[in-house]
Every structure is written in C-alpha cells, then in structure tokens.
Amino acid sequence: MDDELKEFRDMFFEEAGENLQTLETGLLRLESAGDDDELLNGVFRAAHSIKGGAASFGLTDVSGFAHVMEGLLDQIRRHERLITSSIAGLLLRATDTLQGLMDAARLSEPLPPNVEEMKAELEHARSQPHDG
C-alpha cells in the first residue's frame, strides 16, 4: 500500500473510532432520553459514515455490518420503531461488534466470532412489525 493510501486509511480508522464513540454515547443517551431527533440523526450519521468509509476502502465485512445497523437506526430515526431498552441494548452490542470488526480490519486479524449471529439479530429486529 502506498504512503498516501495508508495515510487516508489511517484517517478513516481514526474518524471511525470517533463515530463509534458517537454511536455508543448516543445510544446510551437515547435509552434514557427516548425520542430526540437530533440525537437520533447523529447516531444514524455515525453509522452511515462508518459504512461509507469502510466501503470506499473495500472493507466489505465492516460496511455490510454497518449497513444492517444503519437500517434499524433508520427505522428508529423515521419514527417507525421505538427505541426500547431491548433495541438499545441490541444496538449497543452491535456497536461492540462493529468495533471488533474495525479492529480486525485495521490489524488484518480474523473477524470476531459473533459477527454473523449479531447481524442476524439486527436483521430480525428490522423485520419485526413496526411499532412507531
């Protein structure tokens, strides 16, 4: 990898770390604050940014997982689904998995063992009847 590409990739991982922090803090605040559109939009944008950046660097495992998270967050953002404590807990666990995926991509290590299970849980939650 040439130096310029490595520099951009390093910047992506740094920014993604900030976005993961935004996701985690936002989800924790949403769990108690509930319906806060500004907070919801910030959390959604953080997942969207990770997805887009990962896709641009060919990190398909990261972008695919973030895409599924983003879908559930979008339902919440559009007020089609409530942010219940179980949904918030699922999204917080998914954020930890996304962090593991980012670490694996950055360090060229194997994927975390729970990725497919967590992805299936997110997809299941997305497919449930809307309650918003």
mmCIF file of C-alpha atoms in Angstrom:
data_model
loop_
_atom_site.group_PDB
_atom_site.id
_atom_site.type_symbol
_atom_site.label_atom_id
_atom_site.label_comp_id
_atom_site.label_asym_id
_atom_site.label_seq_id
_atom_site.Cartn_x
_atom_site.Cartn_y
_atom_site.Cartn_z
ATOM 1 C CA MET A 1 0.000 0.000 0.000
ATOM 2 C CA ASP A 2 1.449 3.355 -0.958
ATOM 3 C CA ASP A 3 2.027 6.009 1.708
ATOM 4 C CA GLU A 4 -0.809 8.291 0.614
ATOM 5 C CA LEU A 5 -3.376 5.468 0.647
ATOM 6 C CA LYS A 6 -2.084 4.316 4.042
ATOM 7 C CA GLU A 7 -2.477 7.854 5.359
ATOM 8 C CA PHE A 8 -6.101 8.027 4.133
ATOM 9 C CA ARG A 9 -6.809 4.602 5.598
ATOM 10 C CA ASP A 10 -5.334 5.653 8.950
ATOM 11 C CA MET A 11 -7.513 8.783 8.882
ATOM 12 C CA PHE A 12 -10.556 6.611 8.165
ATOM 13 C CA PHE A 13 -9.839 4.403 11.186
ATOM 14 C CA GLU A 14 -9.334 7.456 13.402
ATOM 15 C CA GLU A 15 -12.606 9.008 12.220
ATOM 16 C CA ALA A 16 -14.389 5.665 12.541
ATOM 17 C CA GLY A 17 -13.235 5.466 16.160
ATOM 18 C CA GLU A 18 -14.843 8.853 16.789
ATOM 19 C CA ASN A 19 -18.019 7.684 15.051
ATOM 20 C CA LEU A 20 -18.107 4.525 17.173
ATOM 21 C CA GLN A 21 -17.860 6.713 20.272
ATOM 22 C CA THR A 22 -20.726 8.864 18.941
ATOM 23 C CA LEU A 23 -22.767 5.714 18.369
ATOM 24 C CA GLU A 24 -22.161 4.386 21.867
ATOM 25 C CA THR A 25 -22.765 7.648 23.738
ATOM 26 C CA GLY A 26 -25.756 8.492 21.570
ATOM 27 C CA LEU A 27 -27.362 5.102 22.125
ATOM 28 C CA LEU A 28 -26.821 5.325 25.877
ATOM 29 C CA ARG A 29 -28.424 8.770 25.913
ATOM 30 C CA LEU A 30 -31.302 7.623 23.686
ATOM 31 C CA GLU A 31 -32.035 4.752 26.016
ATOM 32 C CA SER A 32 -32.965 7.271 28.708
ATOM 33 C CA ALA A 33 -33.933 10.307 26.566
ATOM 34 C CA GLY A 34 -36.104 8.379 24.125
ATOM 35 C CA ASP A 35 -37.329 10.349 21.157
ATOM 36 C CA ASP A 36 -34.667 13.003 20.467
ATOM 37 C CA ASP A 37 -34.492 13.681 16.726
ATOM 38 C CA GLU A 38 -31.146 15.483 16.851
ATOM 39 C CA LEU A 39 -29.569 12.663 18.809
ATOM 40 C CA LEU A 40 -31.167 10.039 16.534
ATOM 41 C CA ASN A 41 -29.827 11.800 13.455
ATOM 42 C CA GLY A 42 -26.332 11.992 14.955
ATOM 43 C CA VAL A 43 -26.317 8.283 15.773
ATOM 44 C CA PHE A 44 -27.605 7.432 12.288
ATOM 45 C CA ARG A 45 -24.956 9.650 10.621
ATOM 46 C CA ALA A 46 -22.197 7.970 12.643
ATOM 47 C CA ALA A 47 -23.233 4.516 11.383
ATOM 48 C CA HIS A 48 -23.687 5.875 7.854
ATOM 49 C CA SER A 49 -20.197 7.427 7.860
ATOM 50 C CA ILE A 50 -18.592 4.192 9.018
ATOM 51 C CA LYS A 51 -20.466 2.261 6.324
ATOM 52 C CA GLY A 52 -19.448 4.643 3.547
ATOM 53 C CA GLY A 53 -15.825 4.946 4.601
ATOM 54 C CA ALA A 54 -15.450 1.188 5.006
ATOM 55 C CA ALA A 55 -16.963 0.602 1.566
ATOM 56 C CA SER A 56 -14.539 3.055 -0.028
ATOM 57 C CA PHE A 57 -11.612 1.051 1.380
ATOM 58 C CA GLY A 58 -13.102 -2.301 0.376
ATOM 59 C CA LEU A 59 -13.822 -3.340 3.961
ATOM 60 C CA THR A 60 -16.938 -5.264 2.992
ATOM 61 C CA ASP A 61 -17.403 -7.028 6.340
ATOM 62 C CA VAL A 62 -17.427 -3.671 8.127
ATOM 63 C CA SER A 63 -19.625 -1.890 5.571
ATOM 64 C CA GLY A 64 -22.089 -4.798 5.365
ATOM 65 C CA PHE A 65 -22.496 -4.958 9.129
ATOM 66 C CA ALA A 66 -22.807 -1.176 9.434
ATOM 67 C CA HIS A 67 -25.433 -1.262 6.670
ATOM 68 C CA VAL A 68 -27.626 -3.629 8.686
ATOM 69 C CA MET A 69 -27.207 -1.455 11.795
ATOM 70 C CA GLU A 70 -27.990 1.628 9.758
ATOM 71 C CA GLY A 71 -31.245 0.048 8.545
ATOM 72 C CA LEU A 72 -32.523 -0.449 12.080
ATOM 73 C CA LEU A 73 -31.365 3.023 13.095
ATOM 74 C CA ASP A 74 -33.169 4.465 10.080
ATOM 75 C CA GLN A 75 -36.434 2.858 11.185
ATOM 76 C CA ILE A 76 -35.985 4.472 14.590
ATOM 77 C CA ARG A 77 -34.990 7.814 13.065
ATOM 78 C CA ARG A 78 -38.098 7.817 10.865
ATOM 79 C CA HIS A 79 -40.228 7.029 13.954
ATOM 80 C CA GLU A 80 -41.286 3.658 12.545
ATOM 81 C CA ARG A 81 -39.819 1.841 15.538
ATOM 82 C CA LEU A 82 -39.439 2.835 19.165
ATOM 83 C CA ILE A 83 -36.050 2.767 20.852
ATOM 84 C CA THR A 84 -36.940 0.310 23.599
ATOM 85 C CA SER A 85 -34.391 -0.852 26.122
ATOM 86 C CA SER A 86 -34.060 -4.166 24.246
ATOM 87 C CA ILE A 87 -33.448 -2.387 20.905
ATOM 88 C CA ALA A 88 -30.967 -0.007 22.572
ATOM 89 C CA GLY A 89 -29.202 -2.999 24.150
ATOM 90 C CA LEU A 90 -29.057 -4.782 20.806
ATOM 91 C CA LEU A 91 -27.607 -1.699 19.113
ATOM 92 C CA LEU A 92 -25.026 -1.257 21.887
ATOM 93 C CA ARG A 93 -23.935 -4.884 21.499
ATOM 94 C CA ALA A 94 -23.826 -4.348 17.732
ATOM 95 C CA THR A 95 -21.619 -1.289 18.292
ATOM 96 C CA ASP A 96 -19.182 -3.505 20.229
ATOM 97 C CA THR A 97 -19.224 -5.987 17.346
ATOM 98 C CA LEU A 98 -18.634 -3.170 14.866
ATOM 99 C CA GLN A 99 -15.662 -2.069 16.976
ATOM 100 C CA GLY A 100 -14.326 -5.634 16.796
ATOM 101 C CA LEU A 101 -14.778 -5.646 13.023
ATOM 102 C CA MET A 102 -12.924 -2.322 12.755
ATOM 103 C CA ASP A 103 -10.077 -3.624 14.919
ATOM 104 C CA ALA A 104 -9.848 -6.804 12.827
ATOM 105 C CA ALA A 105 -9.736 -4.782 9.602
ATOM 106 C CA ARG A 106 -7.152 -2.326 10.953
ATOM 107 C CA LEU A 107 -4.883 -5.087 12.262
ATOM 108 C CA SER A 108 -5.584 -7.629 9.480
ATOM 109 C CA GLU A 109 -6.868 -10.130 12.034
ATOM 110 C CA PRO A 110 -9.730 -12.656 11.870
ATOM 111 C CA LEU A 111 -13.285 -11.403 12.305
ATOM 112 C CA PRO A 112 -14.861 -11.505 15.764
ATOM 113 C CA PRO A 113 -16.718 -14.796 16.294
ATOM 114 C CA ASN A 114 -20.159 -13.253 16.890
ATOM 115 C CA VAL A 115 -20.496 -11.200 13.688
ATOM 116 C CA GLU A 116 -22.992 -13.386 11.838
ATOM 117 C CA GLU A 117 -25.087 -14.005 14.962
ATOM 118 C CA MET A 118 -25.247 -10.272 15.722
ATOM 119 C CA LYS A 119 -26.053 -9.457 12.103
ATOM 120 C CA ALA A 120 -28.911 -11.972 12.204
ATOM 121 C CA GLU A 121 -30.250 -10.395 15.419
ATOM 122 C CA LEU A 122 -30.203 -6.944 13.786
ATOM 123 C CA GLU A 123 -31.920 -8.243 10.651
ATOM 124 C CA HIS A 124 -34.546 -9.988 12.786
ATOM 125 C CA ALA A 125 -35.229 -6.766 14.713
ATOM 126 C CA ARG A 126 -35.529 -4.834 11.430
ATOM 127 C CA SER A 127 -38.029 -7.322 10.045
ATOM 128 C CA GLN A 128 -40.371 -7.220 13.046
ATOM 129 C CA PRO A 129 -43.649 -5.324 12.684
ATOM 130 C CA HIS A 130 -43.126 -1.607 13.170
ATOM 131 C CA ASP A 131 -44.313 -0.120 16.417
ATOM 132 C CA GLY A 132 -43.817 3.578 15.742
#
